[in-house]
XYZ file of C-alpha atoms in Angstrom:
703
model
C -59.248 0.206 -48.069
C -59.719 2.838 -45.319
C -56.961 5.313 -44.545
C -54.583 4.161 -41.776
C -52.721 7.357 -41.074
C -53.647 10.776 -40.217
C -51.560 12.305 -43.048
C -53.538 10.250 -45.677
C -57.123 10.966 -44.705
C -57.589 13.689 -47.371
C -57.233 13.755 -51.175
C -56.954 16.881 -53.306
C -58.821 16.958 -56.616
C -57.777 19.739 -59.060
C -59.788 19.874 -62.334
C -61.826 22.399 -64.265
C -64.408 19.750 -65.361
C -67.368 19.737 -63.070
C -68.410 16.181 -63.994
C -64.997 14.905 -63.448
C -64.817 16.413 -60.046
C -68.216 15.006 -59.059
C -67.347 11.601 -60.188
C -63.965 11.589 -58.469
C -65.552 12.905 -55.248
C -68.110 10.033 -55.191
C -65.493 7.432 -55.701
C -63.178 8.749 -52.964
C -65.921 9.479 -50.458
C -67.079 5.890 -50.922
C -63.542 4.929 -49.869
C -64.033 7.160 -46.723
C -61.532 9.794 -47.686
C -62.113 13.435 -47.059
C -62.030 15.307 -50.432
C -60.818 18.847 -51.173
C -61.739 20.043 -54.747
C -60.279 22.986 -56.529
C -60.844 24.203 -60.207
C -57.388 25.683 -61.068
C -53.691 25.329 -60.517
C -53.283 28.402 -58.366
C -55.854 27.105 -55.860
C -54.087 23.768 -55.872
C -50.700 25.446 -55.181
C -52.160 27.410 -52.285
C -53.551 24.197 -50.796
C -50.397 22.140 -51.137
C -48.318 24.681 -49.265
C -50.383 24.304 -46.151
C -49.023 22.145 -43.232
C -52.151 20.041 -43.351
C -52.198 19.590 -47.063
C -53.357 16.378 -48.535
C -50.701 13.669 -49.197
C -52.378 12.628 -52.417
C -53.316 15.023 -55.250
C -55.268 14.007 -58.379
C -54.399 16.862 -60.910
C -56.016 17.192 -64.328
C -53.573 17.347 -67.193
C -55.725 20.195 -68.615
C -55.578 22.341 -65.363
C -55.817 26.108 -66.002
C -53.768 28.614 -64.233
C -50.609 26.793 -63.074
C -50.127 23.699 -65.198
C -49.813 20.322 -63.420
C -46.066 19.814 -64.334
C -45.098 23.323 -63.031
C -47.310 22.619 -59.904
C -45.427 19.265 -59.442
C -42.036 20.832 -59.772
C -42.899 23.668 -57.232
C -44.222 21.195 -54.622
C -41.117 18.970 -54.906
C -38.819 21.967 -54.597
C -40.375 23.153 -51.196
C -40.789 19.575 -49.792
C -37.993 18.025 -47.563
C -39.103 15.146 -45.368
C -42.813 15.180 -46.478
C -43.751 13.639 -49.853
C -46.977 14.383 -51.706
C -48.064 11.860 -54.259
C -49.260 13.108 -57.657
C -51.825 11.300 -59.769
C -52.033 12.826 -63.274
C -55.513 12.589 -64.875
C -54.950 12.182 -68.644
C -56.780 11.418 -71.903
C -55.875 8.135 -73.511
C -53.997 9.665 -76.436
C -51.923 12.132 -74.141
C -48.556 10.185 -74.198
C -46.513 13.256 -74.024
C -48.138 14.005 -70.674
C -46.818 10.651 -69.327
C -43.241 11.304 -70.520
C -43.211 14.980 -69.079
C -44.948 13.737 -65.813
C -42.242 11.197 -65.147
C -39.503 13.848 -65.492
C -41.235 16.320 -63.073
C -42.096 13.634 -60.398
C -45.561 12.440 -61.110
C -46.141 9.200 -59.246
C -48.948 7.487 -61.190
C -51.639 8.160 -63.913
C -55.450 7.888 -64.132
C -56.817 7.803 -67.614
C -60.285 8.945 -68.754
C -62.967 7.796 -68.796
C -62.858 7.206 -65.024
C -62.645 3.583 -63.746
C -63.509 3.203 -60.074
C -61.795 -0.037 -59.727
C -58.620 1.373 -61.266
C -58.664 4.426 -59.045
C -59.235 2.359 -55.964
C -56.360 0.047 -56.836
C -54.023 2.807 -57.565
C -54.946 4.613 -54.248
C -54.601 1.379 -52.260
C -51.090 0.901 -53.652
C -50.058 4.321 -52.667
C -51.484 3.913 -49.165
C -49.487 0.615 -48.712
C -46.313 2.469 -50.021
C -46.922 5.190 -47.400
C -47.570 2.734 -44.595
C -44.324 0.777 -45.436
C -42.353 4.066 -45.589
C -43.620 4.972 -42.225
C -42.828 1.561 -40.724
C -39.403 1.871 -42.206
C -38.927 5.304 -40.635
C -40.090 3.991 -37.309
C -37.829 0.908 -37.513
C -34.868 3.139 -38.571
C -35.485 5.436 -35.731
C -35.648 2.506 -33.234
C -32.441 1.049 -34.657
C -30.681 4.533 -34.526
C -31.756 4.998 -30.888
C -30.617 1.412 -30.086
C -27.312 2.051 -31.772
C -26.912 5.339 -30.003
C -27.771 3.672 -26.610
C -25.298 0.967 -27.262
C -22.591 3.428 -28.220
C -23.226 5.464 -25.140
C -23.154 2.427 -22.837
C -19.955 1.297 -24.414
C -18.404 4.642 -24.010
C -19.586 4.828 -20.331
C -18.778 1.135 -19.501
C -15.934 0.730 -17.043
C -14.526 -2.076 -19.257
C -12.396 -1.478 -22.260
C -14.247 -2.864 -25.283
C -13.357 -2.957 -28.965
C -14.356 -4.932 -31.992
C -12.552 -6.015 -35.195
C -13.991 -7.188 -38.514
C -13.030 -10.188 -40.423
C -10.102 -8.305 -41.924
C -8.801 -7.616 -38.358
C -9.462 -3.889 -38.742
C -10.711 -2.083 -35.641
C -14.532 -1.250 -36.037
C -15.278 0.091 -32.543
C -13.071 1.369 -29.787
C -14.536 2.866 -26.581
C -13.269 5.494 -24.101
C -11.941 2.933 -21.635
C -9.838 1.487 -24.328
C -8.205 4.831 -24.822
C -7.452 5.218 -21.132
C -5.849 1.779 -20.787
C -3.890 1.715 -24.093
C -3.080 5.392 -24.603
C -4.391 5.052 -28.125
C -7.339 7.235 -29.277
C -10.231 5.910 -31.601
C -8.739 7.941 -34.369
C -5.386 6.077 -33.932
C -6.928 2.688 -34.413
C -10.201 2.754 -36.195
C -10.020 1.076 -39.625
C -6.504 -0.207 -38.863
C -5.027 -3.434 -37.480
C -4.962 -3.248 -33.715
C -1.778 -4.382 -31.934
C -3.892 -5.597 -28.980
C -6.072 -7.844 -30.983
C -3.165 -10.318 -31.799
C -1.459 -9.757 -28.454
C -1.218 -13.074 -26.557
C -3.348 -14.901 -29.065
C -1.177 -16.423 -31.679
C -2.885 -18.969 -33.891
C -5.551 -19.456 -31.110
C -7.254 -16.192 -31.837
C -10.945 -16.289 -32.561
C -10.573 -15.570 -36.308
C -8.107 -18.303 -36.775
C -10.129 -21.379 -35.831
C -13.420 -23.090 -36.705
C -16.367 -22.929 -34.424
C -18.276 -26.099 -35.361
C -17.740 -27.634 -32.001
C -17.817 -24.326 -29.949
C -19.694 -21.673 -31.840
C -19.534 -19.340 -28.804
C -15.738 -19.678 -28.358
C -14.092 -17.201 -25.956
C -10.841 -17.200 -24.091
C -8.730 -15.111 -21.620
C -5.273 -14.110 -22.168
C -2.724 -12.256 -19.965
C 0.002 -10.359 -21.846
C 2.249 -7.318 -21.400
C 1.279 -3.973 -22.731
C 2.629 -3.945 -26.381
C 3.285 -0.288 -26.235
C 4.889 0.441 -22.677
C 5.970 -3.143 -21.964
C 5.424 -2.644 -18.273
C 1.808 -3.062 -17.371
C 0.061 -6.412 -17.464
C -3.205 -6.647 -19.416
C -5.865 -9.271 -19.475
C -8.219 -9.673 -22.389
C -11.277 -11.691 -22.988
C -12.125 -12.713 -26.563
C -15.627 -13.662 -28.030
C -16.247 -14.495 -31.605
C -19.090 -12.673 -33.569
C -20.921 -15.171 -35.687
C -23.724 -14.671 -38.200
C -26.691 -16.910 -38.725
C -24.617 -19.408 -40.756
C -22.094 -19.761 -38.042
C -19.446 -17.792 -40.007
C -17.218 -15.374 -38.086
C -17.520 -11.852 -39.197
C -15.441 -10.307 -36.425
C -14.332 -10.568 -32.821
C -15.289 -8.555 -29.696
C -12.565 -8.185 -27.026
C -12.348 -6.633 -23.623
C -9.225 -5.305 -22.058
C -8.477 -4.862 -18.376
C -5.337 -3.451 -16.642
C -4.283 -6.542 -14.741
C -1.138 -4.964 -13.117
C -2.752 -3.888 -9.719
C -4.904 -7.044 -9.517
C -1.769 -9.174 -10.134
C 0.041 -7.342 -7.419
C -2.879 -7.866 -5.082
C -3.030 -11.586 -5.991
C 0.597 -11.974 -5.423
C 0.294 -10.196 -2.094
C -2.605 -12.394 -1.076
C -0.670 -15.463 -2.019
C 2.406 -14.173 -0.114
C 0.348 -13.477 3.095
C -1.102 -16.965 2.796
C 2.301 -18.303 3.645
C 4.230 -15.461 5.293
C 3.964 -13.154 8.220
C 2.947 -9.771 7.220
C 5.131 -7.866 9.701
C 8.500 -9.715 9.239
C 8.065 -11.439 5.934
C 9.136 -14.668 7.493
C 7.277 -17.901 6.909
C 4.010 -18.338 8.821
C 2.865 -21.489 10.536
C 1.273 -22.932 7.453
C 4.466 -22.682 5.420
C 6.527 -23.852 8.277
C 4.437 -27.031 8.554
C 4.878 -27.626 4.944
C 8.670 -27.159 5.102
C 8.906 -29.519 8.099
C 7.011 -32.162 6.188
C 9.464 -31.935 3.400
C 12.479 -31.838 5.878
C 11.269 -34.933 7.782
C 10.597 -36.877 4.670
C 14.231 -36.070 3.443
C 15.494 -36.998 6.903
C 13.685 -40.282 7.013
C 15.194 -41.399 3.634
C 18.789 -40.271 4.574
C 18.603 -41.449 8.252
C 19.230 -37.811 9.530
C 17.585 -35.564 12.123
C 15.613 -32.386 11.940
C 15.627 -29.777 14.765
C 12.882 -27.320 15.600
C 13.932 -24.335 17.566
C 11.302 -22.155 19.341
C 12.711 -18.798 20.059
C 11.126 -16.419 22.587
C 12.428 -12.826 23.109
C 12.592 -12.432 26.817
C 10.261 -9.826 28.424
C 9.373 -8.481 24.982
C 6.029 -7.374 26.183
C 7.576 -4.947 28.667
C 9.710 -3.425 25.962
C 6.342 -3.030 24.028
C 4.821 -1.215 27.058
C 7.877 1.097 27.354
C 8.432 2.038 23.670
C 4.984 1.450 22.181
C 3.894 -1.136 19.648
C 5.454 0.670 16.692
C 8.856 0.533 18.046
C 8.109 -3.067 19.209
C 7.223 -3.970 15.546
C 10.569 -2.401 14.324
C 12.400 -4.385 16.915
C 10.691 -7.572 15.719
C 11.615 -6.927 12.094
C 15.230 -6.296 12.945
C 15.241 -9.472 15.124
C 13.747 -11.396 12.128
C 16.427 -10.034 9.770
C 19.224 -11.120 12.233
C 17.717 -14.538 12.623
C 17.646 -15.033 8.896
C 21.164 -13.918 8.468
C 22.428 -16.377 11.126
C 21.003 -19.470 9.423
C 22.017 -21.602 6.567
C 20.450 -21.386 3.079
C 18.589 -24.690 3.690
C 17.245 -23.694 7.058
C 13.682 -22.131 7.479
C 12.825 -19.269 9.817
C 9.255 -18.216 10.591
C 7.220 -16.342 13.097
C 4.817 -18.304 15.206
C 3.183 -15.123 16.567
C 3.815 -12.308 19.022
C 7.609 -12.453 20.045
C 7.952 -16.231 19.142
C 10.079 -17.386 16.166
C 10.523 -20.865 14.774
C 13.614 -22.204 13.140
C 13.761 -25.455 11.277
C 17.199 -27.041 10.792
C 17.014 -30.032 8.276
C 19.557 -32.625 7.405
C 21.328 -32.822 10.833
C 23.793 -35.543 11.783
C 23.230 -35.156 15.473
C 21.626 -32.639 17.896
C 24.901 -30.812 18.703
C 24.489 -28.939 15.401
C 21.256 -27.594 16.698
C 23.012 -26.432 19.856
C 25.689 -24.609 17.835
C 22.887 -22.852 15.891
C 21.004 -21.926 19.087
C 24.219 -20.439 20.510
C 24.812 -18.446 17.385
C 21.221 -17.118 17.533
C 21.696 -16.156 21.132
C 24.736 -14.146 20.306
C 23.302 -12.324 17.269
C 20.190 -11.378 19.274
C 22.306 -10.171 22.202
C 23.962 -7.411 20.259
C 22.308 -3.974 20.959
C 19.349 -2.975 18.872
C 18.785 0.594 17.928
C 15.131 1.730 17.551
C 14.115 5.386 17.281
C 17.259 6.543 18.811
C 17.162 4.168 21.702
C 19.458 1.336 22.410
C 17.803 -1.852 23.450
C 19.366 -5.191 24.587
C 17.442 -8.461 24.097
C 17.863 -11.953 25.439
C 16.338 -15.102 24.135
C 14.979 -18.348 25.539
C 15.226 -21.203 22.991
C 13.476 -24.606 23.273
C 14.769 -27.320 21.010
C 13.013 -30.569 19.804
C 14.464 -33.176 17.609
C 12.822 -35.284 14.848
C 12.228 -38.326 15.085
C 13.192 -38.529 18.889
C 10.571 -35.934 20.098
C 7.886 -36.161 17.601
C 7.006 -36.849 13.870
C 4.987 -33.785 12.854
C 5.064 -30.083 13.345
C 2.486 -29.925 16.255
C 4.316 -32.593 18.310
C 7.731 -30.977 17.777
C 6.404 -27.491 18.374
C 4.769 -28.613 21.666
C 7.981 -30.345 22.812
C 10.054 -27.194 21.915
C 7.442 -25.121 23.838
C 7.759 -27.214 26.878
C 11.549 -26.969 26.797
C 11.302 -23.148 26.310
C 8.883 -22.836 29.254
C 10.996 -24.789 31.623
C 14.047 -22.715 30.635
C 12.127 -19.474 31.289
C 11.161 -20.679 34.730
C 14.835 -21.498 35.404
C 16.075 -18.040 34.424
C 15.745 -17.452 30.630
C 18.502 -16.363 28.289
C 19.704 -19.875 27.211
C 18.682 -22.807 25.072
C 17.143 -26.087 26.404
C 16.515 -29.468 24.661
C 13.348 -31.224 25.327
C 13.301 -34.251 27.572
C 10.453 -36.691 28.280
C 10.444 -35.479 31.908
C 8.988 -32.279 30.573
C 5.791 -33.903 29.552
C 5.383 -34.924 33.200
C 6.043 -31.261 34.287
C 3.524 -29.940 31.702
C 0.964 -32.434 33.169
C 1.703 -31.330 36.676
C 1.355 -27.685 35.603
C -2.044 -28.301 34.023
C -3.103 -30.190 37.216
C -1.765 -27.363 39.382
C -3.828 -24.945 37.326
C -6.978 -26.870 37.848
C -6.431 -27.154 41.620
C -5.600 -23.370 41.708
C -8.979 -22.538 40.112
C -10.611 -24.773 42.546
C -8.750 -23.248 45.543
C -10.153 -19.821 44.496
C -13.598 -21.210 44.526
C -13.157 -23.116 47.869
C -11.242 -20.392 49.655
C -8.159 -22.650 50.409
C -5.655 -19.747 50.512
C -4.306 -18.323 53.785
C -1.898 -15.637 54.819
C 1.205 -15.889 56.944
C 2.863 -12.753 58.285
C 6.661 -12.292 58.762
C 7.792 -9.395 61.002
C 10.181 -6.657 59.795
C 12.412 -5.441 62.667
C 14.284 -2.180 63.154
C 17.986 -2.964 63.639
C 18.459 -0.047 66.002
C 15.514 -0.466 68.469
C 14.782 -4.186 67.873
C 11.069 -3.392 67.554
C 8.621 -4.930 65.050
C 8.010 -2.105 62.605
C 6.059 -3.840 59.893
C 4.727 -7.249 58.701
C 4.871 -8.876 55.238
C 1.865 -10.810 54.136
C 2.887 -14.002 52.477
C 0.490 -16.260 50.499
C 0.135 -19.854 51.644
C -1.851 -22.709 50.059
C -2.775 -25.998 51.532
C -4.622 -28.125 49.051
C -6.795 -31.077 50.346
C -5.541 -33.164 47.386
C -2.001 -31.788 46.874
C -1.076 -30.857 50.507
C 1.139 -27.867 51.313
C 2.059 -26.379 47.908
C 5.255 -23.917 48.086
C 4.607 -20.454 46.724
C 7.517 -20.708 44.255
C 5.654 -23.584 42.697
C 2.200 -22.260 42.241
C 2.842 -18.508 41.838
C 4.451 -18.938 38.427
C 1.551 -20.982 37.150
C -0.951 -18.364 38.589
C 0.966 -15.651 36.610
C 1.058 -17.725 33.357
C -2.720 -18.353 33.602
C -3.514 -14.835 34.866
C -5.117 -16.281 37.998
C -2.755 -13.987 39.929
C -5.097 -11.182 39.279
C -7.888 -12.778 41.361
C -5.322 -14.200 43.874
C -3.655 -10.772 44.300
C -6.806 -8.930 44.892
C -7.763 -11.527 47.572
C -4.382 -11.196 49.258
C -4.559 -7.334 49.320
C -8.036 -7.336 50.762
C -7.308 -10.116 53.375
C -4.142 -8.291 54.485
C -6.004 -5.108 54.969
C -8.694 -6.745 56.979
C -6.334 -8.534 59.163
C -4.389 -5.296 59.922
C -7.653 -3.588 60.798
C -8.512 -6.502 63.137
C -5.152 -6.227 64.956
C -5.873 -2.355 65.363
C -9.345 -3.026 66.781
C -7.752 -5.485 69.292
C -5.594 -2.644 70.563
C -2.256 -4.156 69.192
C 0.545 -1.872 68.122
C -0.187 -0.219 64.808
C 2.249 -1.171 62.139
C 2.187 -1.115 58.279
C 1.570 -4.369 56.367
C 3.444 -5.074 53.153
C 1.934 -6.838 50.301
C 3.697 -8.210 47.071
C 2.282 -6.895 43.832
C 2.795 -8.848 40.580
C 3.655 -7.393 37.193
C 0.243 -8.324 35.804
C -1.489 -6.489 38.579
C 0.552 -3.312 38.268
C 0.012 -3.213 34.529
C -3.919 -3.258 34.790
C -5.251 0.114 33.941
C -7.669 0.057 36.949
C -5.132 -1.218 39.536
C -5.032 2.082 41.534
C -8.780 2.256 41.545
C -9.008 -1.398 42.918
C -6.402 -0.551 45.665
C -8.545 2.607 46.565
C -11.687 0.510 46.710
C -10.133 -2.089 48.946
C -8.814 0.582 51.345
C -12.290 2.199 51.545
C -13.977 -1.110 51.980
C -11.705 -2.241 54.812
C -11.385 1.266 56.378
C -7.655 0.871 56.173
C -5.375 3.859 56.631
C -3.415 4.094 53.383
C -0.187 4.987 55.285
C -0.384 1.517 56.904
C -0.234 -0.173 53.426
C 3.013 -0.947 51.798
C 3.204 -2.389 48.197
C 6.326 -4.250 47.319
C 7.120 -4.265 43.690
C 10.073 -6.188 42.129
C 12.907 -4.339 40.492
C 12.433 -6.028 37.102
C 8.795 -5.009 36.913
C 9.395 -1.304 37.398
C 12.703 -1.264 35.304
C 10.666 -2.461 32.298
C 7.589 -0.443 33.228
C 5.791 1.837 30.864
C 5.336 5.572 31.452
C 1.773 4.908 32.555
C 3.138 2.443 35.224
C 5.426 5.184 36.598
C 2.368 7.510 36.684
C 0.421 4.791 38.415
C 3.055 4.485 41.176
C 2.959 8.238 41.703
C -0.881 8.095 42.162
C -0.473 5.438 44.688
C 2.158 7.492 46.436
C -0.254 10.534 46.414
C -2.933 8.351 48.175
C -0.472 7.878 51.187
C 0.597 4.327 50.392
C 4.150 3.281 51.064
C 6.104 1.781 48.088
C 9.158 -0.554 48.358
C 11.292 -1.947 45.623
C 11.742 -5.665 46.234
C 14.646 -7.936 45.212
C 16.781 -4.895 44.637
C 20.136 -5.718 42.963
C 18.779 -8.559 40.860
C 17.772 -6.324 37.899
C 19.314 -3.607 35.831
C 18.720 -0.549 37.905
C 20.699 2.618 37.283
C 20.751 5.532 39.626
C 19.332 7.919 36.981
C 16.481 5.591 36.255
C 15.697 4.746 39.896
C 15.164 8.406 40.669
C 12.131 8.411 38.520
C 10.194 6.187 40.940
C 8.597 7.298 44.219
C 9.874 4.523 46.311
C 10.194 4.857 50.152
C 12.288 1.598 50.682
C 14.421 -0.825 48.918
C 14.731 -4.415 49.914
C 18.098 -6.133 49.511
C 17.482 -9.489 47.866
C 17.859 -12.453 50.121
C 20.322 -14.125 47.622
C 22.985 -11.484 48.506
C 22.334 -11.652 52.223
C 22.505 -15.487 52.208
C 26.039 -15.334 50.564
C 27.436 -12.561 52.833
C 29.527 -15.158 54.890
C 31.047 -16.795 51.794
C 31.169 -14.313 48.945
C 33.059 -11.054 48.591
C 30.926 -10.328 45.659
C 27.758 -10.490 47.730
C 29.462 -8.301 50.299
C 30.370 -5.716 47.705
C 27.043 -5.718 46.002
C 25.172 -5.381 49.396
C 27.406 -2.495 50.435
C 26.738 -0.743 47.008
C 22.978 -1.239 47.383
C 22.950 0.157 50.902
C 25.181 3.097 49.811
C 22.933 3.843 46.851
C 19.803 3.727 48.981
C 21.355 6.214 51.472
C 22.251 8.483 48.471
C 18.513 8.446 47.452
C 17.428 8.961 51.061
C 15.570 5.623 50.964
C 15.098 3.265 53.880
C 16.576 -0.188 53.494
C 15.307 -3.652 54.428
C 17.502 -6.722 54.215
C 15.474 -9.947 53.697
C 16.539 -13.506 54.376
C 18.572 -12.695 57.452
C 19.343 -16.070 59.207
C 22.655 -15.754 61.068
C 24.306 -13.561 63.674
C 27.074 -12.849 61.312
C 24.737 -11.572 58.631
C 22.977 -9.348 61.246
C 26.232 -7.965 62.491
C 27.324 -6.994 58.924
C 24.016 -5.292 58.256
C 24.358 -3.359 61.510
C 27.873 -2.130 60.548
C 26.523 -1.143 57.116
C 23.721 0.920 58.778
C 20.904 -1.113 57.207
C 17.598 0.098 58.725
C 15.429 -3.046 58.890
C 15.969 -6.820 58.811
C 13.568 -9.624 57.885
C 14.240 -13.354 58.171
C 14.330 -16.551 60.227
C 16.952 -15.119 62.492
C 14.047 -13.303 64.263
C 10.907 -15.243 63.134
C 9.470 -17.527 60.542
C 6.307 -16.374 58.719
C 3.459 -16.950 61.298
C -0.324 -17.415 61.206
C -2.342 -14.309 62.113
C -3.025 -15.512 65.703
C 0.548 -16.172 66.456
C 1.690 -12.925 64.874
C -0.747 -11.177 67.127
C 0.804 -12.753 70.175
C 4.173 -11.686 69.059
C 2.894 -8.045 68.812
C 1.121 -8.183 72.085
C 4.174 -9.602 73.904
C 6.253 -6.725 72.542
C 8.997 -9.200 71.384
C 12.192 -7.331 70.238
C 15.387 -8.148 68.444
C 18.094 -8.478 70.977
C 20.657 -5.636 70.742
C 23.958 -6.833 69.232
C 27.176 -5.416 70.417
C 30.596 -5.484 68.942
């Protein structure tokens, strides 16, 4: 057999007999081994100390110099990992050599006379042993590296992993286990682990057979057995040998506390509003289903209340969304406290809340709850050091009269709420079938409004504003008119609200402003007296960030003198305006545009707040002027408004003047300008031009 390793390609022969050396050399060279031959023990010792020394040495028992046994002992003494095989060449009768050789580490014996077959067999046997040893070393190294790699991976793994043997003693415990449990490997290795039995009971992997499920595994959630606070989840897998017998268990641990909190939070947010913690639409629908099912069996009613915080968006603009969120949270808390235990309260979105009242005998109970809600929301709120007062508009629908499911009842309550807001807000209103008709009309009106914008169906009428002292026309107010081919003449108070709700007022308002400026320029080109023209501005327009730029562009396009444009803004719009709205008004003022506060006296103006706005005029609302002949309250309010305006050095306009007595009162109170049917109705542009060209005046009134 040829040598198969680099370390066994050479054999040392040590004998003083030339013929023996020759014979052995021939046999070994025939086996393709390289042979080194020496004559004495000293030379053999020198060779065997070399790094490239032969792995097999055939030593003659009669070797001179250093005897073979001493030589063998010396070599064994200096060798650590490397092993040199010694064959002792003996005479047949040298039994004492065999005994002594075994003690000193001789591996095998060759007897004289030499037998080539015997020698070859002995060498092949040693070669096989060497090969097997080297394979074993290689395998051991691979196993050791694999074990080291597995240990390293387990130590670096983000998952806590430990194993126990059949006696439930911990065999392996990685670093992540130490971090999660607080127990070091030294605390648990070789001991029973408290985490192994935790949550398992008799179902643990070592306590059951695996005939039907040899790869049994399970997941268990349990409390930390040491601190008792954290939740842990562990997965168990049984370790089986080839026969299917369990010899241990591998388990992973995970700190489940944070994940459980996140799962609970996700579950909560699936059914609750994240800002207020109230039920969301999904949960409200479920609770309404249960309430209606119970009411159906008991022949009772269920009420759905849709609560809208009046003008909340304006409060958001003034105080910012953070304060607005705090206000919504406090409003939600008050609503919850105002209800019965069996009632449900949720947030539909924005500033809308929904209340479900189950098990009602009749609808009057819903009215009582609605009034209680109005009262609890009317108390002052305090947010970031500011006192805020809220009102609420509440639409109410009743099961089964107004619907059988959440969507139908919500829609009915929404219609009732919307009609209430149009009528003045701050109240509650039950749904009636007529509201469906109104909703249909509103939708129809919206469609026709959009068509009117495309077709150019809008026109302007102009109502003169007259100086009380001189009787001269000093300005004109541009008023929007709409004559629809299908609907006929549509009053402004009917379509303006829909235009604002659908945001169509932005397009309509821009058209009104441009058309009014063009008309005024046309009058100027015709040589008519130069007067300012007043245009009403909606809240939506004023709150657009590019409003001032749009006004400037229109003035530039129409070549209109800014001092001949007057923008009328209602009191409620500016009273709830944000700081940026106030800044916007100042920019308009800096452009030379006149500013008038419209409907003055209908809002919540205070002298200190009013001073912040750059108004030139205030308009006394027509509701006060109309009642001057029959209400002392109207007289007192009008006197107060005119007095306040004089204090602020603002010019005054009274609108809605229709009678001589109203005119006389306003003259006595030193109102500057009047507007109303007493002098002229709103007129088309051509007729207004005639009025200007004729120089028509208000006849002077004398006591």
